[in-house]
Amino acid sequence: MIVYNVTIKTANEIADAWLQWLKEDHIPDIINTGCFTHAIIHRLADVDDTDGPTYVIQYHAASQPDYENYISNFA
């Protein structure tokens, strides 16, 4: 299993709409490439959230070639 880790800090003003977009549009689009089996969203704790929350999205690929296919053809 390979994990492609993406960390994003979003502004407070758009945080709810961004998270909804991430869940309903972006992650399904990434999974539909066939390169990843699933994704998990985490909100980071113990970070300064003054400017907005920080999220980690972990996309799970079954193999290194699947990950490399994503990077080469979809990223």
PDB file of N, CA and C in Angstrom:
ATOM      1  N   MET A   1       0.844  -1.177   0.000  1.00  0.00           N
ATOM      2  CA  MET A   1       0.000   0.000   0.000  1.00  0.00           C
ATOM      3  C   MET A   1       0.887   1.237   0.000  1.00  0.00           C
ATOM      4  N   ILE A   2       0.583   2.171  -0.878  1.00  0.00           N
ATOM      5  CA  ILE A   2       1.282   3.446  -0.988  1.00  0.00           C
ATOM      6  C   ILE A   2       0.307   4.548  -0.577  1.00  0.00           C
ATOM      7  N   VAL A   3       0.764   5.504   0.219  1.00  0.00           N
ATOM      8  CA  VAL A   3      -0.078   6.624   0.619  1.00  0.00           C
ATOM      9  C   VAL A   3       0.481   7.901   0.013  1.00  0.00           C
ATOM     10  N   TYR A   4      -0.372   8.585  -0.741  1.00  0.00           N
ATOM     11  CA  TYR A   4      -0.069   9.904  -1.283  1.00  0.00           C
ATOM     12  C   TYR A   4      -0.706  10.902  -0.329  1.00  0.00           C
ATOM     13  N   ASN A   5       0.117  11.662   0.363  1.00  0.00           N
ATOM     14  CA  ASN A   5      -0.323  12.545   1.431  1.00  0.00           C
ATOM     15  C   ASN A   5      -0.342  13.987   0.936  1.00  0.00           C
ATOM     16  N   VAL A   6      -1.494  14.665   1.091  1.00  0.00           N
ATOM     17  CA  VAL A   6      -1.631  16.066   0.698  1.00  0.00           C
ATOM     18  C   VAL A   6      -2.078  16.842   1.932  1.00  0.00           C
ATOM     19  N   THR A   7      -1.362  17.908   2.279  1.00  0.00           N
ATOM     20  CA  THR A   7      -1.707  18.748   3.416  1.00  0.00           C
ATOM     21  C   THR A   7      -2.129  20.117   2.902  1.00  0.00           C
ATOM     22  N   ILE A   8      -3.290  20.596   3.379  1.00  0.00           N
ATOM     23  CA  ILE A   8      -3.844  21.859   2.903  1.00  0.00           C
ATOM     24  C   ILE A   8      -4.386  22.655   4.080  1.00  0.00           C
ATOM     25  N   LYS A   9      -4.033  23.934   4.108  1.00  0.00           N
ATOM     26  CA  LYS A   9      -4.622  24.877   5.062  1.00  0.00           C
ATOM     27  C   LYS A   9      -5.593  25.733   4.266  1.00  0.00           C
ATOM     28  N   THR A  10      -6.815  25.849   4.760  1.00  0.00           N
ATOM     29  CA  THR A  10      -7.828  26.635   4.066  1.00  0.00           C
ATOM     30  C   THR A  10      -8.292  27.797   4.933  1.00  0.00           C
ATOM     31  N   ALA A  11      -8.692  28.862   4.305  1.00  0.00           N
ATOM     32  CA  ALA A  11      -9.154  30.046   5.024  1.00  0.00           C
ATOM     33  C   ALA A  11     -10.473  29.751   5.735  1.00  0.00           C
ATOM     34  N   ASN A  12     -10.641  30.350   6.888  1.00  0.00           N
ATOM     35  CA  ASN A  12     -11.880  30.158   7.654  1.00  0.00           C
ATOM     36  C   ASN A  12     -13.118  30.480   6.824  1.00  0.00           C
ATOM     37  N   GLU A  13     -13.041  31.540   6.015  1.00  0.00           N
ATOM     38  CA  GLU A  13     -14.200  32.009   5.256  1.00  0.00           C
ATOM     39  C   GLU A  13     -14.741  30.979   4.260  1.00  0.00           C
ATOM     40  N   ILE A  14     -13.888  30.101   3.802  1.00  0.00           N
ATOM     41  CA  ILE A  14     -14.314  29.123   2.792  1.00  0.00           C
ATOM     42  C   ILE A  14     -14.199  27.683   3.274  1.00  0.00           C
ATOM     43  N   ALA A  15     -13.836  27.490   4.520  1.00  0.00           N
ATOM     44  CA  ALA A  15     -13.521  26.150   5.029  1.00  0.00           C
ATOM     45  C   ALA A  15     -14.667  25.160   4.846  1.00  0.00           C
ATOM     46  N   ASP A  16     -15.882  25.535   5.193  1.00  0.00           N
ATOM     47  CA  ASP A  16     -17.007  24.597   5.083  1.00  0.00           C
ATOM     48  C   ASP A  16     -17.307  24.249   3.626  1.00  0.00           C
ATOM     49  N   ALA A  17     -17.339  25.260   2.764  1.00  0.00           N
ATOM     50  CA  ALA A  17     -17.608  25.022   1.339  1.00  0.00           C
ATOM     51  C   ALA A  17     -16.485  24.214   0.705  1.00  0.00           C
ATOM     52  N   TRP A  18     -15.244  24.505   1.092  1.00  0.00           N
ATOM     53  CA  TRP A  18     -14.106  23.761   0.548  1.00  0.00           C
ATOM     54  C   TRP A  18     -14.176  22.295   0.946  1.00  0.00           C
ATOM     55  N   LEU A  19     -14.491  22.024   2.210  1.00  0.00           N
ATOM     56  CA  LEU A  19     -14.574  20.641   2.682  1.00  0.00           C
ATOM     57  C   LEU A  19     -15.697  19.893   1.968  1.00  0.00           C
ATOM     58  N   GLN A  20     -16.806  20.553   1.749  1.00  0.00           N
ATOM     59  CA  GLN A  20     -17.906  19.928   1.008  1.00  0.00           C
ATOM     60  C   GLN A  20     -17.471  19.611  -0.428  1.00  0.00           C
ATOM     61  N   TRP A  21     -16.806  20.557  -1.093  1.00  0.00           N
ATOM     62  CA  TRP A  21     -16.290  20.330  -2.444  1.00  0.00           C
ATOM     63  C   TRP A  21     -15.301  19.165  -2.462  1.00  0.00           C
ATOM     64  N   LEU A  22     -14.408  19.132  -1.474  1.00  0.00           N
ATOM     65  CA  LEU A  22     -13.415  18.064  -1.386  1.00  0.00           C
ATOM     66  C   LEU A  22     -14.100  16.698  -1.327  1.00  0.00           C
ATOM     67  N   LYS A  23     -15.090  16.583  -0.443  1.00  0.00           N
ATOM     68  CA  LYS A  23     -15.773  15.302  -0.237  1.00  0.00           C
ATOM     69  C   LYS A  23     -16.656  14.902  -1.412  1.00  0.00           C
ATOM     70  N   GLU A  24     -17.378  15.864  -1.983  1.00  0.00           N
ATOM     71  CA  GLU A  24     -18.387  15.550  -2.994  1.00  0.00           C
ATOM     72  C   GLU A  24     -17.849  15.547  -4.427  1.00  0.00           C
ATOM     73  N   ASP A  25     -16.799  16.309  -4.686  1.00  0.00           N
ATOM     74  CA  ASP A  25     -16.307  16.445  -6.060  1.00  0.00           C
ATOM     75  C   ASP A  25     -14.869  15.967  -6.236  1.00  0.00           C
ATOM     76  N   HIS A  26     -13.961  16.586  -5.488  1.00  0.00           N
ATOM     77  CA  HIS A  26     -12.542  16.346  -5.757  1.00  0.00           C
ATOM     78  C   HIS A  26     -12.099  14.909  -5.454  1.00  0.00           C
ATOM     79  N   ILE A  27     -12.378  14.431  -4.252  1.00  0.00           N
ATOM     80  CA  ILE A  27     -11.948  13.067  -3.921  1.00  0.00           C
ATOM     81  C   ILE A  27     -12.577  12.036  -4.858  1.00  0.00           C
ATOM     82  N   PRO A  28     -13.883  12.108  -5.149  1.00  0.00           N
ATOM     83  CA  PRO A  28     -14.434  11.159  -6.120  1.00  0.00           C
ATOM     84  C   PRO A  28     -13.744  11.229  -7.489  1.00  0.00           C
ATOM     85  N   ASP A  29     -13.405  12.442  -7.934  1.00  0.00           N
ATOM     86  CA  ASP A  29     -12.682  12.573  -9.208  1.00  0.00           C
ATOM     87  C   ASP A  29     -11.331  11.871  -9.150  1.00  0.00           C
ATOM     88  N   ILE A  30     -10.612  12.032  -8.057  1.00  0.00           N
ATOM     89  CA  ILE A  30      -9.294  11.398  -7.910  1.00  0.00           C
ATOM     90  C   ILE A  30      -9.438   9.879  -7.840  1.00  0.00           C
ATOM     91  N   ILE A  31     -10.394   9.389  -7.081  1.00  0.00           N
ATOM     92  CA  ILE A  31     -10.610   7.942  -6.981  1.00  0.00           C
ATOM     93  C   ILE A  31     -11.008   7.369  -8.341  1.00  0.00           C
ATOM     94  N   ASN A  32     -11.787   8.131  -9.108  1.00  0.00           N
ATOM     95  CA  ASN A  32     -12.232   7.661 -10.429  1.00  0.00           C
ATOM     96  C   ASN A  32     -11.116   7.571 -11.465  1.00  0.00           C
ATOM     97  N   THR A  33      -9.922   8.057 -11.150  1.00  0.00           N
ATOM     98  CA  THR A  33      -8.790   7.852 -12.060  1.00  0.00           C
ATOM     99  C   THR A  33      -8.385   6.382 -12.087  1.00  0.00           C
ATOM    100  N   GLY A  34      -8.790   5.633 -11.060  1.00  0.00           N
ATOM    101  CA  GLY A  34      -8.404   4.228 -10.962  1.00  0.00           C
ATOM    102  C   GLY A  34      -7.049   4.012 -10.322  1.00  0.00           C
ATOM    103  N   CYS A  35      -6.410   5.100  -9.911  1.00  0.00           N
ATOM    104  CA  CYS A  35      -5.066   4.996  -9.343  1.00  0.00           C
ATOM    105  C   CYS A  35      -5.074   4.774  -7.830  1.00  0.00           C
ATOM    106  N   PHE A  36      -6.188   5.096  -7.189  1.00  0.00           N
ATOM    107  CA  PHE A  36      -6.282   4.984  -5.736  1.00  0.00           C
ATOM    108  C   PHE A  36      -7.511   4.179  -5.360  1.00  0.00           C
ATOM    109  N   THR A  37      -7.402   3.462  -4.251  1.00  0.00           N
ATOM    110  CA  THR A  37      -8.522   2.643  -3.784  1.00  0.00           C
ATOM    111  C   THR A  37      -9.485   3.430  -2.916  1.00  0.00           C
ATOM    112  N   HIS A  38      -8.965   4.371  -2.138  1.00  0.00           N
ATOM    113  CA  HIS A  38      -9.790   5.181  -1.261  1.00  0.00           C
ATOM    114  C   HIS A  38      -8.976   6.360  -0.739  1.00  0.00           C
ATOM    115  N   ALA A  39      -9.671   7.270  -0.059  1.00  0.00           N
ATOM    116  CA  ALA A  39      -9.010   8.425   0.546  1.00  0.00           C
ATOM    117  C   ALA A  39      -9.577   8.642   1.943  1.00  0.00           C
ATOM    118  N   ILE A  40      -8.741   9.185   2.801  1.00  0.00           N
ATOM    119  CA  ILE A  40      -9.138   9.499   4.168  1.00  0.00           C
ATOM    120  C   ILE A  40      -8.790  10.958   4.446  1.00  0.00           C
ATOM    121  N   ILE A  41      -9.731  11.672   5.052  1.00  0.00           N
ATOM    122  CA  ILE A  41      -9.517  13.071   5.412  1.00  0.00           C
ATOM    123  C   ILE A  41      -9.270  13.152   6.916  1.00  0.00           C
ATOM    124  N   HIS A  42      -8.235  13.895   7.286  1.00  0.00           N
ATOM    125  CA  HIS A  42      -7.927  14.142   8.696  1.00  0.00           C
ATOM    126  C   HIS A  42      -7.819  15.647   8.907  1.00  0.00           C
ATOM    127  N   ARG A  43      -8.317  16.130  10.011  1.00  0.00           N
ATOM    128  CA  ARG A  43      -8.061  17.517  10.407  1.00  0.00           C
ATOM    129  C   ARG A  43      -6.941  17.484  11.431  1.00  0.00           C
ATOM    130  N   LEU A  44      -5.902  18.266  11.191  1.00  0.00           N
ATOM    131  CA  LEU A  44      -4.756  18.257  12.083  1.00  0.00           C
ATOM    132  C   LEU A  44      -5.087  18.931  13.409  1.00  0.00           C
ATOM    133  N   ALA A  45      -4.617  18.328  14.474  1.00  0.00           N
ATOM    134  CA  ALA A  45      -4.744  18.875  15.817  1.00  0.00           C
ATOM    135  C   ALA A  45      -3.423  19.555  16.186  1.00  0.00           C
ATOM    136  N   ASP A  46      -3.483  20.387  17.198  1.00  0.00           N
ATOM    137  CA  ASP A  46      -2.281  21.038  17.734  1.00  0.00           C
ATOM    138  C   ASP A  46      -1.548  21.884  16.702  1.00  0.00           C
ATOM    139  N   VAL A  47      -2.318  22.533  15.812  1.00  0.00           N
ATOM    140  CA  VAL A  47      -1.746  23.503  14.879  1.00  0.00           C
ATOM    141  C   VAL A  47      -2.504  24.814  15.059  1.00  0.00           C
ATOM    142  N   ASP A  48      -1.908  25.889  14.659  1.00  0.00           N
ATOM    143  CA  ASP A  48      -2.545  27.201  14.779  1.00  0.00           C
ATOM    144  C   ASP A  48      -3.650  27.311  13.739  1.00  0.00           C
ATOM    145  N   ASP A  49      -4.900  27.322  14.199  1.00  0.00           N
ATOM    146  CA  ASP A  49      -6.061  27.421  13.312  1.00  0.00           C
ATOM    147  C   ASP A  49      -6.572  28.854  13.184  1.00  0.00           C
ATOM    148  N   THR A  50      -5.787  29.825  13.609  1.00  0.00           N
ATOM    149  CA  THR A  50      -6.218  31.210  13.558  1.00  0.00           C
ATOM    150  C   THR A  50      -6.658  31.608  12.151  1.00  0.00           C
ATOM    151  N   ASP A  51      -5.888  31.237  11.154  1.00  0.00           N
ATOM    152  CA  ASP A  51      -6.194  31.585   9.759  1.00  0.00           C
ATOM    153  C   ASP A  51      -7.095  30.564   9.085  1.00  0.00           C
ATOM    154  N   GLY A  52      -7.335  29.439   9.728  1.00  0.00           N
ATOM    155  CA  GLY A  52      -8.179  28.401   9.162  1.00  0.00           C
ATOM    156  C   GLY A  52      -7.654  27.026   9.504  1.00  0.00           C
ATOM    157  N   PRO A  53      -8.488  26.011   9.277  1.00  0.00           N
ATOM    158  CA  PRO A  53      -8.104  24.641   9.610  1.00  0.00           C
ATOM    159  C   PRO A  53      -7.098  24.063   8.613  1.00  0.00           C
ATOM    160  N   THR A  54      -6.349  23.093   9.097  1.00  0.00           N
ATOM    161  CA  THR A  54      -5.400  22.367   8.255  1.00  0.00           C
ATOM    162  C   THR A  54      -5.877  20.924   8.139  1.00  0.00           C
ATOM    163  N   TYR A  55      -5.943  20.452   6.913  1.00  0.00           N
ATOM    164  CA  TYR A  55      -6.391  19.088   6.638  1.00  0.00           C
ATOM    165  C   TYR A  55      -5.285  18.292   5.966  1.00  0.00           C
ATOM    166  N   VAL A  56      -5.310  16.996   6.223  1.00  0.00           N
ATOM    167  CA  VAL A  56      -4.453  16.036   5.533  1.00  0.00           C
ATOM    168  C   VAL A  56      -5.377  15.073   4.807  1.00  0.00           C
ATOM    169  N   ILE A  57      -5.143  14.906   3.520  1.00  0.00           N
ATOM    170  CA  ILE A  57      -5.897  13.932   2.740  1.00  0.00           C
ATOM    171  C   ILE A  57      -4.911  12.851   2.330  1.00  0.00           C
ATOM    172  N   GLN A  58      -5.233  11.615   2.674  1.00  0.00           N
ATOM    173  CA  GLN A  58      -4.378  10.482   2.340  1.00  0.00           C
ATOM    174  C   GLN A  58      -5.077   9.636   1.281  1.00  0.00           C
ATOM    175  N   TYR A  59      -4.480   9.625   0.102  1.00  0.00           N
ATOM    176  CA  TYR A  59      -4.976   8.809  -1.003  1.00  0.00           C
ATOM    177  C   TYR A  59      -4.189   7.502  -1.004  1.00  0.00           C
ATOM    178  N   HIS A  60      -4.888   6.378  -0.992  1.00  0.00           N
ATOM    179  CA  HIS A  60      -4.241   5.070  -0.886  1.00  0.00           C
ATOM    180  C   HIS A  60      -4.205   4.382  -2.240  1.00  0.00           C
ATOM    181  N   ALA A  61      -2.994   4.048  -2.672  1.00  0.00           N
ATOM    182  CA  ALA A  61      -2.791   3.325  -3.925  1.00  0.00           C
ATOM    183  C   ALA A  61      -2.355   1.897  -3.602  1.00  0.00           C
ATOM    184  N   ALA A  62      -2.783   0.969  -4.408  1.00  0.00           N
ATOM    185  CA  ALA A  62      -2.439  -0.436  -4.178  1.00  0.00           C
ATOM    186  C   ALA A  62      -0.967  -0.719  -4.465  1.00  0.00           C
ATOM    187  N   SER A  63      -0.339   0.103  -5.328  1.00  0.00           N
ATOM    188  CA  SER A  63       1.047  -0.171  -5.711  1.00  0.00           C
ATOM    189  C   SER A  63       1.760   1.114  -6.128  1.00  0.00           C
ATOM    190  N   GLN A  64       3.061   1.059  -6.156  1.00  0.00           N
ATOM    191  CA  GLN A  64       3.873   2.184  -6.628  1.00  0.00           C
ATOM    192  C   GLN A  64       3.541   2.536  -8.079  1.00  0.00           C
ATOM    193  N   PRO A  65       3.381   1.551  -8.975  1.00  0.00           N
ATOM    194  CA  PRO A  65       2.995   1.905 -10.349  1.00  0.00           C
ATOM    195  C   PRO A  65       1.656   2.650 -10.438  1.00  0.00           C
ATOM    196  N   ASP A  66       0.690   2.307  -9.582  1.00  0.00           N
ATOM    197  CA  ASP A  66      -0.580   3.046  -9.570  1.00  0.00           C
ATOM    198  C   ASP A  66      -0.351   4.502  -9.188  1.00  0.00           C
ATOM    199  N   TYR A  67       0.453   4.717  -8.168  1.00  0.00           N
ATOM    200  CA  TYR A  67       0.779   6.081  -7.741  1.00  0.00           C
ATOM    201  C   TYR A  67       1.500   6.834  -8.854  1.00  0.00           C
ATOM    202  N   GLU A  68       2.487   6.202  -9.464  1.00  0.00           N
ATOM    203  CA  GLU A  68       3.253   6.838 -10.536  1.00  0.00           C
ATOM    204  C   GLU A  68       2.365   7.158 -11.739  1.00  0.00           C
ATOM    205  N   ASN A  69       1.398   6.302 -12.019  1.00  0.00           N
ATOM    206  CA  ASN A  69       0.444   6.574 -13.089  1.00  0.00           C
ATOM    207  C   ASN A  69      -0.335   7.843 -12.775  1.00  0.00           C
ATOM    208  N   TYR A  70      -0.769   8.008 -11.537  1.00  0.00           N
ATOM    209  CA  TYR A  70      -1.492   9.214 -11.153  1.00  0.00           C
ATOM    210  C   TYR A  70      -0.624  10.450 -11.358  1.00  0.00           C
ATOM    211  N   ILE A  71       0.595  10.409 -10.845  1.00  0.00           N
ATOM    212  CA  ILE A  71       1.496  11.560 -10.928  1.00  0.00           C
ATOM    213  C   ILE A  71       1.798  11.895 -12.385  1.00  0.00           C
ATOM    214  N   SER A  72       2.025  10.902 -13.200  1.00  0.00           N
ATOM    215  CA  SER A  72       2.370  11.122 -14.614  1.00  0.00           C
ATOM    216  C   SER A  72       1.206  11.586 -15.458  1.00  0.00           C
ATOM    217  N   ASN A  73       0.004  11.105 -15.168  1.00  0.00           N
ATOM    218  CA  ASN A  73      -1.102  11.325 -16.085  1.00  0.00           C
ATOM    219  C   ASN A  73      -2.260  12.154 -15.550  1.00  0.00           C
ATOM    220  N   PHE A  74      -2.323  12.387 -14.250  1.00  0.00           N
ATOM    221  CA  PHE A  74      -3.487  13.061 -13.696  1.00  0.00           C
ATOM    222  C   PHE A  74      -3.178  14.251 -12.778  1.00  0.00           C
ATOM    223  N   ALA A  75      -2.012  14.242 -12.151  1.00  0.00           N
ATOM    224  CA  ALA A  75      -1.707  15.287 -11.163  1.00  0.00           C
ATOM    225  C   ALA A  75      -1.540  16.642 -11.820  1.00  0.00           C
TER     226      ALA A  75
END
